[in-house]
């Protein structure tokens, strides 16, 4: 996980009177999801001198198996380090020169948004100086030339582009490093938007598929409500896990403790084990039968829950009938109700499916995270 995610989440968590920025609030949602869905996550401390000032997170992590840690994964030097820096510079130059940097972000950023980023991303000279630390002498001249070429281009494009480009640079670097180390990378929300279309190989996370498919339940109900009201009354932004956690809190100070309580439940524990097992199979490209069975299990759960909530429409299948008519035959195509071949899940379900079904049903009842968060004292 990125340092920026942790620091932003900490600011949102500790916000009292002033409302947190949209970016920091999204970081807090990401951390809460990680607490519930990931066995353990780390931040790299090589680029800073002090630990994250979030004592509640450290304390609750220690009491629950150290699910959050600080590590030093960044390479100390060598050819790999230099290669990753050069590749990152090339990726960022491509984004800036093509004009895709701001388009891929998905919204119009301004200077106020950039202020939530660490200071080193706003100053090209500081960024080059800090990035060159740890580069071996054998590669220092080459990397310095690549970084200075990038800095000249960025300084001619204004502070917003410069800040986002520096931020994207580290995202490309961390993704490359994580791939080389064989560990998954969870980028900051902004970084994921900036780097996802340039990643090779593209990362595959079964966890994302699970959350997206279960999120279809609320999506279906939202579309029906909005359609009948003739407008966008219900927002599409509904982070499932974070909204589920905040929906059980009576204060902002209880967010971490509630997330850990959900994490420790039998259903969430079984869900993490199930997701981890499938992601291992995906990484090793093995046991495709088990992968396909998990996909079908997930689809069945969503299908059944939609039907229980009155969201599913009668499935149709196209059939061609040959009609016997004097002197000629005619063919006509008609739609008939399809007999579902989807297997029914047996009750009682396994714990991870019970938990997913609870998430799906609660998603139709709960307020989005940002709305519920503002209500808390």
XYZ file of N, CA and C in Angstrom, residues 52-293:
726
model
N 4.500 6.328 10.461
C 3.195 6.954 10.283
C 2.619 7.334 11.650
N 2.182 8.564 11.782
C 1.655 9.039 13.064
C 0.187 8.627 13.199
N -0.015 7.340 13.384
C -1.368 6.809 13.535
C -1.318 5.717 14.602
N -1.149 6.116 15.860
C -0.950 5.136 16.936
C -2.089 4.135 17.056
N -3.334 4.570 16.764
C -4.472 3.641 16.867
C -4.317 2.479 15.897
N -3.820 2.750 14.694
C -3.643 1.690 13.705
C -2.570 0.709 14.151
N -1.441 1.232 14.671
C -0.378 0.347 15.152
C -0.870 -0.512 16.319
N -1.590 0.120 17.242
C -2.026 -0.597 18.430
C -3.018 -1.703 18.074
N -3.975 -1.402 17.226
C -4.988 -2.393 16.898
C -4.426 -3.479 15.991
N -3.404 -3.125 15.222
C -2.730 -4.130 14.399
C -1.947 -5.116 15.267
N -1.203 -4.593 16.227
C -0.433 -5.468 17.130
C -1.342 -6.431 17.881
N -2.514 -5.956 18.259
C -3.444 -6.794 19.032
C -4.146 -7.831 18.165
N -3.987 -7.722 16.836
C -4.695 -8.632 15.934
C -3.769 -9.219 14.875
N -2.609 -9.690 15.344
C -1.716 -10.431 14.453
C -0.829 -9.601 13.564
N -0.653 -8.308 13.860
C 0.232 -7.438 13.073
C -0.167 -7.453 11.592
N -1.415 -7.132 11.301
C -1.853 -7.146 9.902
C -1.312 -5.941 9.133
N -0.826 -4.901 9.849
C -0.228 -3.733 9.204
C 1.216 -3.595 9.647
N 2.115 -3.430 8.680
C 3.542 -3.318 8.997
C 4.199 -2.261 8.108
N 5.346 -1.779 8.575
C 6.220 -0.964 7.740
C 7.405 -1.819 7.320
N 7.769 -1.714 6.048
C 8.887 -2.496 5.537
C 9.784 -1.611 4.682
N 10.891 -2.169 4.250
C 11.822 -1.484 3.336
C 12.024 -2.357 2.109
N 11.032 -2.354 1.239
C 11.115 -3.186 0.041
C 11.887 -2.536 -1.092
N 11.960 -1.188 -1.079
C 12.598 -0.499 -2.193
C 14.054 -0.953 -2.314
N 14.456 -1.222 -3.552
C 15.809 -1.726 -3.797
C 16.849 -0.702 -3.349
N 17.947 -1.207 -2.799
C 19.025 -0.325 -2.369
C 19.824 0.214 -3.544
N 19.774 -0.406 -4.660
C 20.543 0.020 -5.824
C 20.593 -1.100 -6.823
N 21.503 -0.983 -7.740
C 21.677 -2.055 -8.704
C 20.924 -1.814 -9.998
N 21.092 -2.757 -10.905
C 20.547 -2.610 -12.252
C 19.020 -2.576 -12.263
N 18.376 -3.402 -11.407
C 16.918 -3.422 -11.380
C 16.365 -2.063 -10.982
N 16.939 -1.464 -9.948
C 16.497 -0.161 -9.466
C 16.583 0.869 -10.586
N 17.717 0.916 -11.267
C 17.919 1.870 -12.351
C 16.952 1.611 -13.503
N 16.725 0.345 -13.815
C 15.814 0.007 -14.903
C 14.387 0.439 -14.586
N 13.964 0.212 -13.350
C 12.611 0.599 -12.954
C 12.427 2.118 -13.007
N 13.437 2.865 -12.598
C 13.361 4.321 -12.653
C 13.276 4.805 -14.098
N 14.085 4.215 -14.968
C 14.050 4.592 -16.381
C 12.710 4.269 -17.024
N 12.168 3.094 -16.711
C 10.859 2.716 -17.255
C 9.758 3.653 -16.762
N 9.845 4.029 -15.486
C 8.830 4.926 -14.920
C 8.863 6.285 -15.616
N 10.067 6.803 -15.847
C 10.196 8.088 -16.542
C 9.605 8.016 -17.941
N 9.851 6.913 -18.644
C 9.324 6.750 -20.005
C 7.797 6.677 -19.992
N 7.231 5.948 -19.028
C 5.774 5.854 -18.921
C 5.151 7.234 -18.690
N 5.748 8.003 -17.781
C 5.186 9.305 -17.442
C 5.299 10.264 -18.623
N 6.447 10.257 -19.305
C 6.593 11.108 -20.486
C 5.518 10.790 -21.523
N 5.236 9.513 -21.693
C 4.195 9.117 -22.634
C 2.833 9.658 -22.239
N 2.523 9.594 -20.932
C 1.237 10.106 -20.444
C 1.116 11.614 -20.666
N 2.197 12.359 -20.369
C 2.148 13.820 -20.468
C 2.080 14.254 -21.924
N 2.951 13.713 -22.754
C 3.009 14.141 -24.156
C 1.751 13.763 -24.936
N 1.096 12.687 -24.537
C -0.130 12.276 -25.225
C -1.358 13.008 -24.711
N -1.196 13.726 -23.594
C -2.329 14.409 -22.996
C -3.232 13.503 -22.177
N -2.813 12.268 -21.963
C -3.659 11.304 -21.263
C -3.549 11.413 -19.743
N -2.576 12.148 -19.255
C -2.381 12.201 -17.800
C -3.644 12.664 -17.091
N -4.200 13.798 -17.513
C -5.400 14.317 -16.867
C -6.640 13.545 -17.283
N -6.694 13.078 -18.538
C -7.865 12.316 -18.979
C -7.984 10.995 -18.216
N -6.859 10.320 -18.001
C -6.897 9.037 -17.301
C -7.245 9.200 -15.822
N -6.997 10.392 -15.276
C -7.343 10.621 -13.864
C -8.856 10.527 -13.667
N -9.617 10.975 -14.650
C -11.065 10.829 -14.581
C -11.806 12.042 -14.047
N -11.073 13.066 -13.586
C -11.722 14.305 -13.167
C -10.723 15.438 -13.335
N -11.204 16.656 -13.275
C -10.353 17.825 -13.450
C -9.714 18.177 -12.112
N -8.412 18.029 -12.050
C -7.691 18.344 -10.809
C -7.245 19.804 -10.832
N -7.150 20.408 -9.651
C -6.625 21.767 -9.567
C -5.552 21.828 -8.492
N -5.021 23.026 -8.263
C -3.896 23.167 -7.338
C -4.272 22.788 -5.911
N -5.536 22.978 -5.523
C -5.944 22.583 -4.171
C -5.867 21.066 -4.005
N -6.219 20.322 -5.054
C -6.114 18.860 -4.988
C -4.666 18.426 -4.820
N -3.766 19.091 -5.510
C -2.360 18.699 -5.479
C -1.756 18.891 -4.096
N -2.318 19.793 -3.309
C -1.751 20.062 -1.981
C -1.889 18.889 -1.022
N -2.754 17.926 -1.334
C -2.879 16.762 -0.457
C -1.755 15.767 -0.712
N -0.986 15.958 -1.795
C 0.131 15.066 -2.089
C 1.358 15.483 -1.281
N 2.281 14.552 -1.019
C 3.510 14.892 -0.296
C 4.283 15.993 -1.012
N 4.976 16.863 -0.269
C 5.659 18.015 -0.864
C 6.647 17.659 -1.974
N 7.303 16.491 -1.890
C 8.332 16.172 -2.876
C 7.760 16.085 -4.287
N 6.434 15.859 -4.420
C 5.835 15.740 -5.749
C 5.576 17.101 -6.389
N 5.747 18.181 -5.638
C 5.466 19.515 -6.180
C 6.719 20.222 -6.668
N 7.889 19.693 -6.356
C 9.149 20.351 -6.677
C 10.014 19.403 -7.488
N 10.297 19.752 -8.737
C 11.055 18.857 -9.621
C 12.468 18.619 -9.123
N 13.138 19.678 -8.672
C 14.526 19.523 -8.219
C 14.594 18.579 -7.017
N 13.678 18.761 -6.063
C 13.665 17.892 -4.892
C 13.333 16.459 -5.298
N 12.401 16.328 -6.228
C 12.017 14.993 -6.671
C 13.197 14.268 -7.312
N 13.937 14.954 -8.176
C 15.098 14.341 -8.835
C 16.154 13.976 -7.804
N 16.423 14.886 -6.873
C 17.453 14.640 -5.857
C 17.118 13.418 -5.009
N 15.894 13.348 -4.523
C 15.511 12.237 -3.655
C 15.430 10.917 -4.427
N 15.012 10.985 -5.680
C 14.882 9.767 -6.466
C 16.248 9.181 -6.809
N 17.240 10.039 -6.966
C 18.587 9.556 -7.305
C 19.286 8.869 -6.132
N 18.804 9.089 -4.918
C 19.428 8.445 -3.766
C 19.298 6.934 -3.891
N 20.366 6.236 -3.671
C 20.326 4.782 -3.742
C 20.679 4.221 -5.105
N 20.812 5.088 -6.116
C 21.188 4.600 -7.444
C 22.695 4.350 -7.464
N 23.104 3.180 -7.923
C 24.528 2.857 -7.998
C 25.269 3.828 -8.911
N 26.540 4.056 -8.614
C 27.357 4.957 -9.431
C 27.361 4.539 -10.896
N 27.343 3.239 -11.133
C 27.394 2.745 -12.513
C 26.183 3.186 -13.323
N 25.075 3.473 -12.652
C 23.837 3.836 -13.356
C 23.414 5.270 -13.077
N 24.142 5.965 -12.214
C 23.701 7.277 -11.759
C 23.598 8.286 -12.896
N 24.569 8.321 -13.790
C 24.562 9.303 -14.874
C 23.371 9.095 -15.808
N 23.103 7.827 -16.144
C 21.989 7.528 -17.047
C 20.655 7.906 -16.416
N 20.463 7.504 -15.169
C 19.195 7.791 -14.488
C 19.016 9.292 -14.302
N 20.109 10.006 -13.951
C 20.016 11.456 -13.766
C 19.593 12.137 -15.066
N 20.111 11.680 -16.177
C 19.733 12.267 -17.467
C 18.250 12.022 -17.754
N 17.779 10.810 -17.478
C 16.360 10.489 -17.715
C 15.444 11.319 -16.827
N 15.834 11.484 -15.571
C 15.008 12.254 -14.640
C 15.007 13.741 -14.974
N 16.152 14.275 -15.361
C 16.221 15.697 -15.705
C 15.476 15.991 -17.001
N 15.516 15.066 -17.947
C 14.718 15.232 -19.171
C 13.231 15.283 -18.825
N 12.816 14.402 -17.923
C 11.425 14.398 -17.482
C 11.079 15.698 -16.774
N 11.968 16.173 -15.908
C 11.709 17.397 -15.148
C 11.525 18.592 -16.068
N 12.324 18.692 -17.132
C 12.196 19.823 -18.062
C 10.822 19.831 -18.741
N 10.359 18.647 -19.118
C 9.034 18.560 -19.744
C 7.944 18.939 -18.744
N 8.056 18.431 -17.521
C 7.011 18.675 -16.525
C 6.965 20.133 -16.098
N 8.136 20.782 -15.968
C 8.156 22.173 -15.526
C 7.502 23.101 -16.535
N 7.371 22.646 -17.762
C 6.711 23.458 -18.780
C 5.216 23.204 -18.873
N 4.661 22.374 -17.976
C 3.253 22.021 -18.057
C 2.428 22.434 -16.845
N 3.019 23.217 -15.934
C 2.248 23.713 -14.800
C 2.295 22.790 -13.602
N 1.876 23.346 -12.438
C 2.043 22.628 -11.182
C 1.125 21.416 -11.047
N -0.068 21.467 -11.643
C -0.980 20.336 -11.522
C -0.431 19.129 -12.260
N -0.032 19.330 -13.522
C 0.541 18.226 -14.298
C 1.824 17.731 -13.653
N 2.660 18.648 -13.186
C 3.924 18.250 -12.560
C 3.673 17.384 -11.320
N 2.771 17.813 -10.472
C 2.503 17.041 -9.263
C 1.930 15.670 -9.561
N 0.960 15.612 -10.472
C 0.360 14.319 -10.816
C 1.352 13.405 -11.517
N 2.201 13.988 -12.350
C 3.183 13.178 -13.075
C 4.203 12.562 -12.121
N 4.696 13.359 -11.165
C 5.614 12.814 -10.160
C 4.941 11.711 -9.357
N 3.675 11.932 -9.042
C 2.918 10.951 -8.273
C 2.744 9.659 -9.068
N 2.437 9.792 -10.355
C 2.301 8.610 -11.220
C 3.636 7.891 -11.365
N 4.726 8.653 -11.422
C 6.064 8.064 -11.556
C 6.311 7.023 -10.468
N 6.054 7.399 -9.225
C 6.299 6.450 -8.141
C 5.355 5.251 -8.216
N 4.159 5.476 -8.738
C 3.236 4.355 -8.902
C 3.778 3.329 -9.883
N 4.308 3.802 -11.020
C 4.903 2.883 -11.985
C 6.097 2.152 -11.365
N 6.881 2.902 -10.583
C 8.052 2.284 -9.946
C 7.634 1.190 -8.972
N 6.687 1.506 -8.092
C 6.258 0.522 -7.093
C 5.607 -0.693 -7.736
N 4.844 -0.464 -8.806
C 4.234 -1.604 -9.490
C 5.303 -2.514 -10.076
N 6.324 -1.917 -10.707
C 7.407 -2.716 -11.268
C 8.177 -3.464 -10.194
N 8.422 -2.792 -9.066
C 9.138 -3.429 -7.968
C 8.326 -4.572 -7.373
N 7.025 -4.334 -7.178
C 6.161 -5.375 -6.619
C 6.125 -6.591 -7.539
N 6.060 -6.332 -8.847
C 6.040 -7.451 -9.798
C 7.341 -8.240 -9.721
N 8.470 -7.524 -9.626
C 9.763 -8.207 -9.537
C 9.882 -9.002 -8.244
N 9.289 -8.497 -7.162
C 9.367 -9.167 -5.863
C 8.294 -10.238 -5.693
N 7.332 -10.282 -6.633
C 6.275 -11.290 -6.540
C 5.247 -10.998 -5.466
N 5.019 -9.698 -5.183
C 4.006 -9.322 -4.194
C 2.981 -8.408 -4.859
N 1.715 -8.446 -4.414
C 0.703 -7.557 -5.001
C 0.893 -6.125 -4.534
N 0.480 -5.196 -5.369
C 0.598 -3.768 -5.075
C -0.791 -3.153 -5.051
N -1.091 -2.403 -4.003
C -2.383 -1.723 -3.866
C -2.136 -0.222 -3.950
N -2.239 0.366 -5.150
C -1.912 1.785 -5.300
C -2.977 2.695 -4.732
N -2.586 3.898 -4.420
C -3.512 4.956 -4.050
C -4.551 5.105 -5.162
N -5.758 5.527 -4.808
C -6.836 5.613 -5.786
C -6.448 6.476 -6.980
N -5.819 7.617 -6.743
C -5.380 8.443 -7.866
C -4.358 7.696 -8.720
N -3.421 7.032 -8.064
C -2.389 6.326 -8.827
C -2.987 5.216 -9.682
N -3.966 4.505 -9.135
C -4.553 3.407 -9.895
C -5.177 3.930 -11.180
N -5.784 5.126 -11.128
C -6.368 5.716 -12.324
C -5.302 6.110 -13.329
N -4.162 6.574 -12.836
C -3.119 7.077 -13.724
C -2.275 5.978 -14.350
N -2.113 4.862 -13.644
C -1.164 3.853 -14.117
C -1.802 2.587 -14.657
N -3.113 2.359 -14.406
C -3.683 1.057 -14.710
C -3.652 0.715 -16.192
N -3.796 1.703 -17.070
C -3.813 1.419 -18.498
C -2.427 1.258 -19.094
N -1.390 1.448 -18.285
C -0.020 1.324 -18.785
C 0.726 0.145 -18.168
N 0.052 -0.621 -17.326
C 0.732 -1.695 -16.623
C 0.852 -2.924 -17.510
N 2.029 -3.465 -17.566
C 2.291 -4.717 -18.262
C 3.210 -5.562 -17.391
N 2.797 -6.741 -16.961
C 1.478 -7.323 -17.224
C 0.411 -6.697 -16.331
N -0.837 -6.715 -16.779
C -1.925 -6.193 -15.983
C -2.148 -7.102 -14.778
N -2.351 -6.491 -13.627
C -2.583 -7.279 -12.419
C -4.031 -7.760 -12.390
N -4.232 -8.976 -11.878
C -5.567 -9.551 -11.771
C -5.837 -9.828 -10.307
N -6.946 -9.265 -9.785
C -7.278 -9.476 -8.386
C -8.697 -10.023 -8.298
N -8.795 -11.241 -7.817
C -10.107 -11.854 -7.644
C -10.923 -11.069 -6.630
N -10.234 -10.445 -5.675
C -10.920 -9.637 -4.668
C -11.757 -8.535 -5.324
N -11.191 -7.890 -6.357
C -11.922 -6.831 -7.047
C -13.161 -7.383 -7.752
N -13.000 -8.559 -8.369
C -14.145 -9.176 -9.043
C -15.263 -9.465 -8.049
N -14.904 -10.004 -6.889
C -15.907 -10.326 -5.866
C -16.669 -9.070 -5.449
N -15.935 -7.995 -5.136
C -16.596 -6.772 -4.693
C -17.445 -6.158 -5.804
N -16.956 -6.215 -7.038
C -17.721 -5.656 -8.157
C -19.019 -6.429 -8.373
N -18.952 -7.763 -8.329
C -20.149 -8.566 -8.586
C -21.181 -8.398 -7.476
N -20.727 -8.387 -6.230
C -21.669 -8.186 -5.122
C -22.251 -6.769 -5.189
N -21.450 -5.822 -5.663
C -21.932 -4.454 -5.807
C -23.030 -4.299 -6.845
N -23.197 -5.314 -7.698
C -24.270 -5.252 -8.696
C -25.643 -5.187 -8.048
N -25.756 -5.723 -6.827
C -27.051 -5.735 -6.156
C -27.529 -4.307 -5.919
N -26.698 -3.516 -5.268
C -27.086 -2.116 -5.037
C -27.199 -1.369 -6.357
N -26.304 -1.683 -7.296
C -26.364 -1.019 -8.589
C -27.704 -1.224 -9.284
N -28.235 -2.442 -9.200
C -29.525 -2.718 -9.814
C -30.651 -1.947 -9.156
N -30.623 -1.902 -7.822
C -31.659 -1.165 -7.100
C -31.526 0.339 -7.348
N -30.296 0.827 -7.397
C -30.078 2.257 -7.678
C -30.635 2.630 -9.053
N -30.333 1.815 -10.051
C -30.806 2.112 -11.407
C -32.329 2.114 -11.474
N -32.946 1.183 -10.746
C -34.411 1.133 -10.766
C -35.005 2.369 -10.103
N -34.454 2.767 -8.937
C -34.955 3.962 -8.251
C -34.734 5.203 -9.104
N -33.527 5.361 -9.620
C -33.231 6.540 -10.431
C -34.100 6.587 -11.690
N -34.341 5.416 -12.284
C -35.167 5.380 -13.480
C -36.593 5.806 -13.207
N -37.148 5.372 -12.081
C -38.531 5.717 -11.758
C -38.672 7.169 -11.317
N -37.600 7.705 -10.700
C -37.659 9.102 -10.269
C -37.264 10.054 -11.385
N -36.664 9.524 -12.430
C -36.285 10.360 -13.556
C -35.058 11.205 -13.329
N -34.181 10.787 -12.442
C -32.949 11.539 -12.184
C -31.988 10.730 -11.354
N -30.783 11.287 -11.136
C -29.752 10.582 -10.374
C -29.906 10.888 -8.891
N -30.958 10.381 -8.277
C -31.188 10.619 -6.850
C -30.217 9.830 -5.990
N -29.844 8.635 -6.455
C -28.956 7.752 -5.693
C -27.597 7.727 -6.368
N -26.554 7.989 -5.607
C -25.192 8.041 -6.152
C -24.683 6.659 -6.513
N -23.802 6.629 -7.515
C -23.189 5.363 -7.918
C -21.967 5.039 -7.072
N -21.482 6.016 -6.307
C -20.262 5.801 -5.516
C -20.629 5.149 -4.195
N -20.434 3.837 -4.113
C -20.783 3.110 -2.903
C -19.713 2.051 -2.631
N -18.628 2.452 -1.955
C -17.611 1.452 -1.604
C -18.191 0.448 -0.610
N -18.270 -0.786 -1.007
C -19.072 -1.776 -0.285
C -18.582 -2.016 1.141
N -17.317 -2.383 1.300
C -16.794 -2.726 2.628
C -16.773 -1.512 3.548
N -16.278 -0.384 3.048
C -16.196 0.818 3.887
C -17.583 1.265 4.333
N -18.553 1.195 3.436
C -19.917 1.591 3.796
C -20.515 0.625 4.815
N -20.188 -0.648 4.676
C -20.660 -1.652 5.633
C -20.069 -1.386 7.020
N -18.789 -1.035 7.079
C -18.131 -0.767 8.360
C -18.700 0.486 9.007
N -18.755 1.581 8.259
C -19.213 2.837 8.857
C -20.686 2.755 9.257
N -21.442 1.896 8.597
C -22.840 1.730 8.943
C -23.061 1.097 10.300
N -21.996 0.535 10.899
C -22.104 -0.086 12.217
C -21.424 0.743 13.309
N -20.998 1.964 12.953
C -20.276 2.810 13.906
C -21.181 3.903 14.470
N -20.860 4.310 15.691
C -21.557 5.445 16.281
C -20.644 6.652 16.440
N -19.365 6.513 16.046
C -18.428 7.635 16.078
C -17.272 7.333 15.133
N -16.595 8.384 14.688
C -15.450 8.191 13.802
C -14.325 7.451 14.510
N -14.206 7.667 15.797
C -13.146 7.010 16.561
C -13.322 5.500 16.588
N -14.534 5.007 16.279
C -14.799 3.563 16.318
C -14.538 2.879 14.987
N -14.126 3.621 13.955
C -13.993 3.043 12.618
C -13.008 1.874 12.575
N -11.797 2.069 13.112
C -10.787 1.000 13.060
C -11.220 -0.207 13.876
N -11.736 0.038 15.078
C -12.170 -1.074 15.930
C -13.300 -1.854 15.268
N -14.210 -1.156 14.603
C -15.321 -1.834 13.927
C -14.816 -2.627 12.737
N -13.880 -2.044 11.988
C -13.307 -2.767 10.846
C -12.620 -4.052 11.302
N -11.914 -3.990 12.427
C -11.252 -5.182 12.943
C -12.271 -6.197 13.442
N -13.346 -5.716 14.041
C -14.394 -6.636 14.481
C -14.986 -7.386 13.283
N -15.218 -6.674 12.195
C -15.702 -7.330 10.975
C -14.643 -8.298 10.458
N -13.382 -7.863 10.463
C -12.281 -8.698 9.992
C -12.228 -10.026 10.739
N -12.467 -9.993 12.047
C -12.340 -11.196 12.878
C -13.551 -12.119 12.795
N -14.623 -11.679 12.177
C -15.811 -12.517 12.088
C -15.522 -13.769 11.260
N -16.276 -14.820 11.513
C -16.064 -16.080 10.797
C -16.256 -15.905 9.294
N -17.255 -15.101 8.919
C -17.533 -14.917 7.502
C -16.418 -14.194 6.780
N -15.926 -13.088 7.365
C -14.851 -12.331 6.725
C -13.554 -13.132 6.697
N -13.289 -13.878 7.764
C -12.092 -14.731 7.791
C -12.152 -15.779 6.687
N -13.314 -16.412 6.525
C -13.482 -17.406 5.460
C -13.386 -16.758 4.088
N -13.897 -15.536 3.955
C -13.832 -14.841 2.672
C -12.392 -14.545 2.284
N -11.589 -14.064 3.242
C -10.178 -13.796 2.938
C -9.471 -15.072 2.499
N -9.734 -16.165 3.190
C -9.098 -17.436 2.840
C -9.510 -17.878 1.437
N -10.789 -17.725 1.119
C -11.302 -18.121 -0.203
C -10.663 -17.270 -1.299
N -10.648 -15.947 -1.095
C -10.075 -15.041 -2.090
C -8.581 -15.314 -2.260
N -7.876 -15.480 -1.132
C -6.433 -15.724 -1.200
C -6.136 -17.006 -1.975
N -6.932 -18.052 -1.748
C -6.720 -19.308 -2.448
C -6.914 -19.172 -3.953
N -7.964 -18.449 -4.361
C -8.211 -18.268 -5.793
C -7.132 -17.386 -6.423
N -6.698 -16.341 -5.715
C -5.659 -15.473 -6.277
C -4.335 -16.214 -6.415
N -4.035 -17.121 -5.495
C -2.848 -17.965 -5.643
C -2.940 -18.812 -6.909
N -4.102 -19.377 -7.146
C -4.301 -20.202 -8.346
C -4.185 -19.359 -9.610
N -4.680 -18.137 -9.570
C -4.570 -17.248 -10.726
C -3.118 -16.889 -11.006
N -2.356 -16.580 -9.939
C -0.941 -16.234 -10.131
C -0.165 -17.405 -10.713
N -0.474 -18.613 -10.248
C 0.249 -19.803 -10.714
C -0.384 -20.436 -11.952
N -1.523 -19.879 -12.391
C -2.234 -20.394 -13.565
C -2.495 -21.894 -13.445
N -3.062 -22.261 -12.288
C -3.310 -23.675 -12.038
C -4.733 -23.882 -11.535
N -5.177 -25.124 -11.610
C -6.496 -25.518 -11.107
C -7.599 -24.618 -11.666
N -7.703 -24.601 -12.987
C -8.702 -23.766 -13.638
C -10.123 -24.200 -13.281
N -10.294 -25.475 -12.962
C -11.616 -25.959 -12.560
C -12.065 -25.249 -11.282
N -11.155 -25.126 -10.319
C -11.496 -24.450 -9.060
C -11.767 -22.964 -9.290
N -10.992 -22.330 -10.172
C -11.205 -20.916 -10.478
C -12.582 -20.721 -11.102
N -12.904 -21.563 -12.067
C -14.202 -21.445 -12.729
C -15.347 -21.744 -11.753
N -15.142 -22.703 -10.867
C -16.174 -23.020 -9.880
C -16.419 -21.830 -8.949
